Short mmCIF file of C-alpha atoms in Angstrom, two decimals:
data_model
loop_
_atom_site.label_atom_id
_atom_site.label_comp_id
_atom_site.label_asym_id
_atom_site.label_seq_id
_atom_site.Cartn_x
_atom_site.Cartn_y
_atom_site.Cartn_z
CA MET A 1 24.74 31.16 -2.92
CA ARG A 2 22.46 32.95 -0.47
CA VAL A 3 19.13 31.26 0.24
CA ALA A 4 16.34 32.49 2.52
CA PHE A 5 13.70 30.10 3.86
CA LEU A 6 10.47 31.98 4.54
CA LYS A 7 8.18 30.24 6.97
CA ILE A 8 4.87 30.82 8.73
CA GLY A 9 5.54 29.66 12.28
CA GLU A 10 7.79 26.69 12.96
CA TYR A 11 8.24 23.68 10.69
CA GLU A 12 6.00 21.11 12.36
CA GLY A 13 4.09 18.01 11.31
CA LEU A 14 4.81 17.07 7.72
CA THR A 15 6.49 20.41 7.03
CA ARG A 16 9.33 19.51 9.40
CA HIS A 17 10.96 17.50 6.61
CA ILE A 18 11.96 20.77 4.92
CA LYS A 19 14.61 21.01 7.65
CA ALA A 20 16.59 18.41 5.73
CA ILE A 21 16.85 20.80 2.77
CA ILE A 22 17.93 23.67 5.03
CA ARG A 23 20.55 21.51 6.73
CA SER A 24 21.89 20.15 3.44
CA PHE A 25 22.13 23.57 1.81
CA LYS A 26 24.25 24.74 4.76
CA GLU A 27 26.46 21.66 4.42
CA LYS A 28 26.97 22.47 0.74
CA GLY A 29 28.27 25.92 1.69
CA ALA A 30 25.23 28.08 1.01
CA GLU A 31 24.51 31.09 3.20
CA VAL A 32 21.11 30.39 4.73
CA LEU A 33 18.62 32.69 6.46
CA GLU A 34 15.52 31.29 8.16
CA LEU A 35 12.88 33.99 8.51
CA ASN A 36 9.56 33.57 10.28
CA ILE A 37 7.44 36.19 8.54
CA ALA A 38 4.42 35.45 10.76
CA GLU A 39 6.10 37.05 13.78
CA GLY A 40 6.57 40.78 14.26
CA ASP A 41 6.22 43.60 11.77
CA ILE A 42 6.23 42.40 8.16
CA ASN A 43 8.04 45.58 7.04
CA GLU A 44 10.90 44.78 9.40
CA LYS A 45 11.00 41.23 8.06
CA VAL A 46 11.22 42.58 4.51
CA ARG A 47 14.09 44.87 5.51
CA GLU A 48 15.90 41.95 7.12
CA LEU A 49 15.36 39.90 3.99
CA LEU A 50 16.63 42.65 1.69
CA ASP A 51 19.67 43.22 3.92
CA PHE A 52 20.49 39.53 3.50
CA SER A 53 20.14 40.03 -0.29
CA PRO A 54 19.21 36.44 -1.19
CA PHE A 55 19.52 34.89 -4.61
CA PHE A 56 16.63 32.55 -3.78
CA CYS A 57 13.74 32.55 -1.31
CA ILE A 58 12.02 29.24 -0.56
CA ASP A 59 8.64 28.63 1.03
CA LEU A 60 6.09 25.83 1.26
CA ASN A 61 2.80 26.00 -0.67
CA ALA A 62 3.19 29.71 -1.54
CA SER A 63 2.82 30.62 2.14
CA GLY A 64 5.79 33.01 2.11
CA ILE A 65 4.92 35.07 -0.96
CA ILE A 66 5.28 38.81 -0.30
CA THR A 67 3.79 41.43 -2.60
CA LEU A 68 4.04 45.20 -2.86
CA SER A 69 0.98 47.36 -3.46
CA GLN A 70 1.16 49.61 -6.51
CA GLU A 71 -1.31 51.83 -8.31
CA ASN A 72 -1.89 49.25 -11.04
CA GLY A 73 -2.10 46.27 -8.68
CA LYS A 74 0.34 44.11 -6.73
CA LYS A 75 3.91 43.28 -7.63
CA ALA A 76 5.88 40.34 -6.27
CA LEU A 77 8.72 41.36 -3.97
CA SER A 78 10.91 38.87 -5.83
CA ASP A 79 10.48 40.84 -9.06
CA ALA A 80 11.07 44.19 -7.35
CA ALA A 81 14.16 43.03 -5.45
CA GLY A 82 15.59 40.76 -8.14
CA PHE A 83 15.64 37.37 -6.43
CA VAL A 84 13.92 34.09 -7.41
CA HIS A 85 10.99 33.05 -5.25
CA VAL A 86 10.70 29.26 -5.05
CA SER A 87 7.54 27.60 -3.75
CA ILE A 88 7.64 23.89 -2.99
CA PHE A 89 4.11 22.54 -3.26
CA THR A 90 3.68 19.64 -0.90
CA ASP A 91 -0.09 20.15 -1.12
CA GLU A 92 -2.71 21.07 -3.72
CA PRO A 93 -2.02 24.66 -4.96
CA LEU A 94 -5.77 25.30 -5.19
CA PHE A 95 -5.90 25.19 -1.39
CA ASN A 96 -3.69 28.29 -1.15
CA PHE A 97 -4.93 30.20 -4.16
CA LEU A 98 -4.92 33.76 -2.75
CA PRO A 99 -1.15 34.48 -2.85
CA LEU A 100 -0.86 32.73 -6.21
CA MET A 101 -3.54 34.96 -7.73
CA ASP A 102 -1.44 37.97 -6.66
CA ILE A 103 1.68 36.86 -8.56
CA ARG A 104 0.25 35.68 -11.85
CA SER A 105 2.33 38.29 -13.67
CA ALA A 106 5.51 37.63 -11.68
CA THR A 107 8.57 36.61 -13.67
CA ASN A 108 10.94 35.55 -10.86
CA PHE A 109 8.76 32.71 -9.61
CA LEU A 110 9.79 29.06 -9.67
CA PRO A 111 7.25 26.41 -8.58
CA ILE A 112 8.40 22.96 -7.45
CA VAL A 113 5.61 20.36 -7.22
CA CYS A 114 5.42 17.06 -5.34
CA ASP A 115 2.53 15.77 -7.48
CA LEU A 116 2.44 16.06 -11.26
CA LYS A 117 -1.21 17.14 -11.31
CA TYR A 118 -0.31 20.25 -9.34
CA ALA A 119 1.05 21.62 -12.61
CA ASP A 120 -2.54 21.71 -13.92
CA SER A 121 -3.69 23.57 -10.82
CA LEU A 122 -0.93 26.15 -11.16
CA ALA A 123 -1.73 26.72 -14.83
CA PHE A 124 -5.44 27.05 -13.95
CA LEU A 125 -4.53 29.76 -11.41
CA GLY A 126 -2.63 31.67 -14.09
CA ILE A 127 0.95 30.72 -13.16
CA LYS A 128 2.85 30.67 -16.44
CA GLN A 129 6.17 29.23 -15.30
CA PRO A 130 6.37 25.46 -15.84
CA PRO A 131 7.09 23.71 -12.54
CA SER A 132 9.87 21.29 -11.68
CA TYR A 133 9.03 18.02 -9.94
CA ILE A 134 10.41 16.25 -6.88
CA THR A 135 8.94 13.26 -5.08
CA PRO A 136 8.19 13.53 -1.36
CA PHE A 137 10.93 12.55 1.08
CA LEU A 138 11.53 12.06 4.78
CA ASP A 139 14.12 13.68 7.02
CA LEU A 140 15.10 10.46 8.73
CA GLN A 141 16.84 12.33 11.54
CA GLN A 142 13.37 13.30 12.76
CA MET A 143 11.89 9.82 12.56
CA LYS A 144 11.68 7.15 15.27
CA GLU A 145 12.96 3.61 15.28
CA PRO A 146 9.94 1.26 15.10
CA SER A 147 8.96 -0.66 18.19
CA GLU A 148 9.07 -4.43 18.29
CA GLU A 149 5.72 -4.46 20.09
CA ARG A 150 2.60 -4.01 17.93
CA ASP A 151 -0.28 -3.80 20.38
CA ILE A 152 -2.56 -1.86 17.97
CA SER A 153 -3.73 -4.46 15.47
CA LEU A 154 -5.78 -2.24 13.15
CA ALA A 155 -5.67 1.54 12.68
CA PHE A 156 -7.00 4.11 10.23
CA PHE A 157 -5.12 7.28 9.41
CA GLY A 158 -7.55 10.20 9.78
CA PRO A 159 -8.94 12.74 10.19
CA VAL A 160 -12.47 11.60 9.32
CA ILE A 161 -15.59 13.68 8.83
CA ASP A 162 -19.13 12.69 7.97
CA PRO A 163 -19.57 14.06 4.41
CA ASN A 164 -23.08 15.20 5.30
CA LEU A 165 -21.57 17.79 7.62
CA ILE A 166 -19.62 19.31 4.72
CA ALA A 167 -22.66 19.14 2.43
CA ASN A 168 -24.85 20.91 5.01
CA HIS A 169 -22.30 23.67 5.40
CA VAL A 170 -22.03 24.21 1.65
CA ALA A 171 -25.82 24.21 1.29
CA GLN A 172 -25.96 27.24 3.57
CA SER A 173 -23.25 29.22 1.77
CA VAL A 174 -23.75 28.52 -1.95
CA LYS A 175 -26.57 29.39 -4.33
CA GLN A 176 -29.15 26.63 -4.34
CA GLU A 177 -28.94 26.40 -8.12
CA PHE A 178 -25.28 25.39 -7.87
CA LEU A 179 -25.73 22.63 -5.32
CA GLY A 180 -26.35 20.16 -8.14
CA VAL A 181 -22.85 20.87 -9.43
CA PHE A 182 -21.41 20.32 -5.94
CA PHE A 183 -23.05 16.92 -5.46
CA GLU A 184 -22.63 15.65 -9.02
CA VAL A 185 -18.93 16.53 -9.19
CA GLY A 186 -18.31 15.21 -5.67
CA ASP A 187 -20.10 11.93 -6.40
CA PHE A 188 -18.26 11.57 -9.71
CA MET A 189 -14.93 11.95 -7.90
CA PHE A 190 -16.08 9.46 -5.28
CA ARG A 191 -16.81 6.90 -8.02
CA ASN A 192 -13.58 7.77 -9.88
CA PRO A 193 -10.98 8.20 -7.13
CA GLU A 194 -8.08 9.00 -9.49
CA VAL A 195 -9.73 11.94 -11.25
CA HIS A 196 -8.52 15.48 -10.51
CA ILE A 197 -10.98 18.14 -9.40
CA LEU A 198 -10.44 20.35 -12.47
CA GLN A 199 -11.14 17.58 -14.98
CA ALA A 200 -14.09 16.24 -12.97
CA HIS A 201 -15.60 19.71 -12.62
CA ASP A 202 -15.41 20.62 -16.31
CA TYR A 203 -16.72 17.24 -17.41
CA ILE A 204 -19.75 17.29 -15.12
CA LEU A 205 -20.56 20.97 -15.68
CA SER A 206 -20.80 20.36 -19.44
CA MET A 207 -23.77 18.07 -18.76
CA PHE A 208 -25.92 20.73 -17.08
CA ASN A 209 -28.44 22.78 -19.02
CA PRO A 210 -27.03 25.80 -20.92
CA THR A 211 -28.93 28.35 -18.82
CA LEU A 212 -27.40 27.11 -15.57
CA GLN A 213 -23.98 26.84 -17.21
CA GLU A 214 -24.19 30.45 -18.31
CA GLU A 215 -25.18 31.66 -14.84
CA TYR A 216 -22.51 29.50 -13.22
CA ILE A 217 -19.72 30.74 -15.52
CA LYS A 218 -20.77 34.34 -14.88
CA TRP A 219 -20.49 33.73 -11.11
CA LYS A 220 -17.12 32.05 -11.59
CA GLU A 221 -15.76 35.05 -13.51
CA GLU A 222 -17.23 37.70 -11.20
CA LYS A 223 -16.30 35.99 -7.93
CA PRO A 224 -13.24 33.83 -8.59
CA GLN A 225 -12.36 33.47 -4.90
CA GLU A 226 -15.81 32.10 -4.08
CA PHE A 227 -15.52 29.71 -7.01
CA LEU A 228 -12.10 28.40 -5.94
CA THR A 229 -13.37 27.91 -2.40
CA PHE A 230 -16.27 25.97 -3.91
CA LEU A 231 -13.83 23.70 -5.81
CA ASN A 232 -11.90 23.02 -2.61
CA GLN A 233 -15.12 22.17 -0.79
CA ILE A 234 -15.95 19.62 -3.49
CA SER A 235 -12.52 17.99 -3.06
CA LEU A 236 -12.94 17.83 0.70
CA TYR A 237 -16.44 16.39 0.32
CA ALA A 238 -15.27 13.69 -2.10
CA THR A 239 -12.40 12.72 0.23
CA ALA A 240 -14.69 12.66 3.26
CA LYS A 241 -17.25 10.54 1.43
CA LYS A 242 -14.61 8.03 0.35
CA ARG A 243 -13.21 7.69 3.87
CA TRP A 244 -16.62 7.49 5.56
CA PHE A 245 -17.74 4.83 3.08
CA LEU A 246 -14.58 2.82 3.72
CA LEU A 247 -15.05 2.93 7.49
CA SER A 248 -18.63 1.75 7.08
CA PHE A 249 -17.19 -1.51 5.69
CA LEU A 250 -15.31 -1.95 8.96
CA ASP A 251 -18.32 -1.31 11.21
CA GLY A 252 -18.07 -3.55 14.27
CA MET A 253 -14.31 -4.15 13.99
CA GLU A 254 -11.99 -2.92 16.72
CA LEU A 255 -10.32 0.01 14.98
CA LYS A 256 -8.24 2.96 16.19
CA ILE A 257 -8.62 6.16 14.17
CA PHE A 258 -5.58 8.42 14.39
CA GLY A 259 -7.11 11.88 14.23
CA GLU A 260 -10.38 13.65 14.88
CA VAL A 261 -13.73 12.11 13.94
CA GLN A 262 -16.51 14.57 13.13
CA GLY A 263 -19.76 12.68 13.08
CA GLU A 264 -21.11 9.61 14.83
CA PRO A 265 -18.34 6.94 14.88
CA PHE A 266 -19.13 3.43 13.73
CA GLU A 267 -19.35 0.60 16.26
CA GLY A 268 -15.97 -0.51 17.59
CA HIS A 269 -14.13 2.56 16.28
CA GLN A 270 -12.16 4.76 18.68
CA SER A 271 -10.64 8.13 17.86
CA ILE A 272 -7.17 8.90 19.24
CA ILE A 273 -6.09 12.49 18.71
CA PRO A 274 -2.31 12.86 19.05
CA GLN A 275 -1.13 16.17 20.49
CA ASN A 276 1.87 16.40 18.17
CA TRP A 277 3.61 14.55 15.39
CA ASN A 278 6.00 12.79 17.75
CA GLU A 279 3.04 11.32 19.58
CA LEU A 280 1.56 10.22 16.26
CA LEU A 281 4.78 8.41 15.36
CA GLY A 282 4.53 6.69 18.73
CA LEU A 283 1.10 5.38 17.74
CA LEU A 284 2.32 4.26 14.32
CA GLU A 285 5.25 2.32 15.74
CA ARG A 286 2.79 0.30 17.83
CA SER A 287 0.50 -0.44 14.86
CA LEU A 288 0.45 -3.62 12.82
CA ILE A 289 -1.94 -2.64 10.00
CA VAL A 290 -2.68 0.99 9.08
CA ILE A 291 -5.43 1.72 6.58
CA THR A 292 -5.07 4.88 4.51
CA SER A 293 -7.34 6.57 2.03
CA TYR A 294 -5.79 9.02 -0.42
CA PRO A 295 -7.21 12.54 -0.23
CA HIS A 296 -8.19 13.98 -3.59
CA SER A 297 -5.55 16.64 -2.98
CA VAL A 298 -2.91 14.00 -3.81
CA PRO A 299 -4.15 12.88 -7.23
CA THR A 300 -1.16 10.95 -8.62
CA GLY A 301 1.78 11.03 -6.18
CA VAL A 302 2.62 9.09 -3.06
CA GLY A 303 2.25 11.87 -0.49
CA PHE A 304 4.24 12.36 2.70
CA VAL A 305 1.86 10.49 5.03
CA PRO A 306 2.30 7.04 3.43
CA LEU A 307 6.07 7.49 3.64
CA GLU A 308 5.88 8.18 7.36
CA ILE A 309 3.64 5.16 7.92
CA ALA A 310 5.96 2.96 5.85
CA SER A 311 9.02 4.21 7.70
CA MET A 312 7.52 2.93 10.96
CA GLY A 313 7.30 -0.59 9.53
CA CYS A 314 3.50 -0.74 9.44
CA ALA A 315 1.67 -2.93 6.95
CA MET A 316 -0.11 -0.22 4.99
CA LEU A 317 -3.47 -0.92 3.37
CA MET A 318 -3.94 1.74 0.68
CA ASP A 319 -6.27 2.39 -2.23
CA TYR A 320 -4.86 1.21 -5.55
CA ARG A 321 -4.16 3.71 -8.28
CA ALA A 322 -2.43 3.41 -11.64
CA THR A 323 0.62 5.39 -10.50
CA LEU A 324 1.17 3.41 -7.28
CA PRO A 325 3.64 0.80 -8.69
CA GLY A 326 6.01 3.66 -9.44
CA PHE A 327 6.29 4.29 -5.70
CA PHE A 328 5.55 1.04 -3.84
CA ASN A 329 5.15 -2.52 -5.16
CA PRO A 330 1.53 -3.61 -4.55
CA GLU A 331 1.12 -6.70 -2.37
CA GLU A 332 4.86 -6.74 -1.62
CA GLU A 333 5.48 -3.39 0.07
CA VAL A 334 1.88 -2.27 0.52
CA ILE A 335 -1.50 -4.00 0.58
CA THR A 336 -3.90 -2.51 -1.94
CA TYR A 337 -7.67 -2.33 -2.18
CA LEU A 338 -10.23 -0.89 -4.57
CA PRO A 339 -12.09 1.88 -2.70
CA LEU A 340 -15.57 0.66 -3.61
CA ASP A 341 -14.95 -3.09 -3.22
CA ARG A 342 -16.31 -3.99 0.22
CA ALA A 343 -15.62 -7.70 -0.11
CA GLU A 344 -11.96 -7.17 -1.01
CA ILE A 345 -11.37 -4.74 1.87
CA GLU A 346 -12.98 -7.01 4.48
CA GLU A 347 -11.17 -10.07 3.12
CA LYS A 348 -7.72 -8.47 3.18
CA VAL A 349 -8.15 -6.92 6.61
CA LEU A 350 -9.25 -10.23 8.13
CA TYR A 351 -6.50 -12.16 6.32
CA TYR A 352 -3.65 -10.01 7.62
CA LEU A 353 -5.14 -9.82 11.11
CA ASP A 354 -5.04 -13.63 11.10
CA ASN A 355 -1.51 -13.63 9.63
CA PRO A 356 0.41 -10.90 11.49
CA ASP A 357 3.81 -12.29 10.43
CA LYS A 358 2.96 -11.66 6.77
CA ALA A 359 1.78 -8.15 7.63
CA LEU A 360 5.08 -7.46 9.42
CA GLU A 361 7.05 -8.67 6.40
CA ILE A 362 5.20 -6.21 4.17
CA GLY A 363 5.89 -3.44 6.68
CA LYS A 364 9.61 -4.27 6.75
CA ARG A 365 9.83 -4.15 2.95
CA ALA A 366 8.00 -0.81 2.88
CA ARG A 367 10.41 0.60 5.45
CA GLN A 368 13.35 -0.58 3.38
CA LYS A 369 11.92 1.14 0.30
CA VAL A 370 11.77 4.44 2.21
CA PHE A 371 15.49 4.17 3.02
CA GLU A 372 16.28 3.31 -0.59
CA ARG A 373 14.21 5.91 -2.43
CA TYR A 374 12.67 8.53 -0.16
CA THR A 375 15.56 10.22 1.59
CA PRO A 376 16.28 13.90 0.83
CA GLU A 377 19.74 13.59 -0.76
CA ASP A 378 18.62 13.32 -4.40
CA ARG A 379 16.04 16.08 -3.98
CA VAL A 380 18.56 18.43 -2.36
CA ASN A 381 21.13 17.75 -5.09
CA PHE A 382 18.50 18.43 -7.75
CA LEU A 383 17.47 21.74 -6.15
CA TYR A 384 21.04 22.85 -5.53
CA ASP A 385 22.05 22.07 -9.12
CA LEU A 386 18.92 23.81 -10.41
CA PHE A 387 19.73 26.95 -8.42
CA SER A 388 23.38 26.84 -9.48
CA ASN A 389 22.41 26.65 -13.15
CA ILE A 390 20.04 29.61 -12.75
CA LEU A 391 22.84 31.63 -11.14
CA VAL A 392 25.27 30.78 -13.97
CA SER A 393 22.67 31.71 -16.60
CA SER A 394 21.89 35.02 -14.89
CA GLN A 395 25.58 35.93 -14.70
CA GLN A 396 26.09 35.15 -18.38
CA SER A 397 23.11 37.22 -19.57
#
């Protein structure tokens, strides 16, 4: 089996966990080529790829899709060269819609999603192939051992941006008539944190007057890229509003925010911007309680960030959702809160600050769960078996 991993730059931050798949494929006997298609001449990279003659090419979030220009449009290189292009979606496919719009007619495309709702996004973008699903995982070889010292009592995992900054930007770039859609959908998602952008958008749009709906749908059809950018801006706005609202509950508390803060910070809050992921892990290993707020780009799954926080033994305070018990046991491995319940958030933060031993116990159980369920072995075996079955089927046909 020959497998090429197409990357844009080096695997850093959360993407570094893909190295576990590369390493494991080599250990299983696969011939592996790692190709950075962001460096040098793309035509030379294509020649190098074709000389390798892969059976499968793998990228993250459709970032390595290569197309050929033809008179009647674009054709996926995977279709022209006869290999299977595999995209592992660790993030919302709507965020990287451009390459996906170019391969809607491709046949040799295999999406792998890390959140079940990403299947809806792919279908919305015109991808016909049903995706396979894997849960996120950590390459433990790239993780640190937690420190015994926890000198940061309370932290928030950023980044954080004042939602008004996003709203002001959108107001300058979108038709004034459509701003109502932006705010109504964003506010609806804020009040309903588990709803996906596509369902929220269609539901709210149906409530506007028919004349505006007609004009809006015409714009959507004539300028699909502008429309998809608009959807992404709504998701970012809803996430920013949820996080800003949550931090307002903690105004006056001594709180470290890991990541950039755009806007005027609340009293007692300090932003710490790590220079790299290793430095961020160093902050997490010193933290007792880490508050997280799910972005709307992770509608049902667990995400990679909570796994990294859990692996460092932090007591994680996270917003409750119906799918959470399938990943972590609430109040045993994570502390949960309802995003709009100020009293509950304040009460739980103060309780665990006053009872650090109980917080540490929760962190230890969360770390143990990562070692039990979120290592790459099962995911690699699934992918390798999936590829092997495709090869057998292709040889029999």
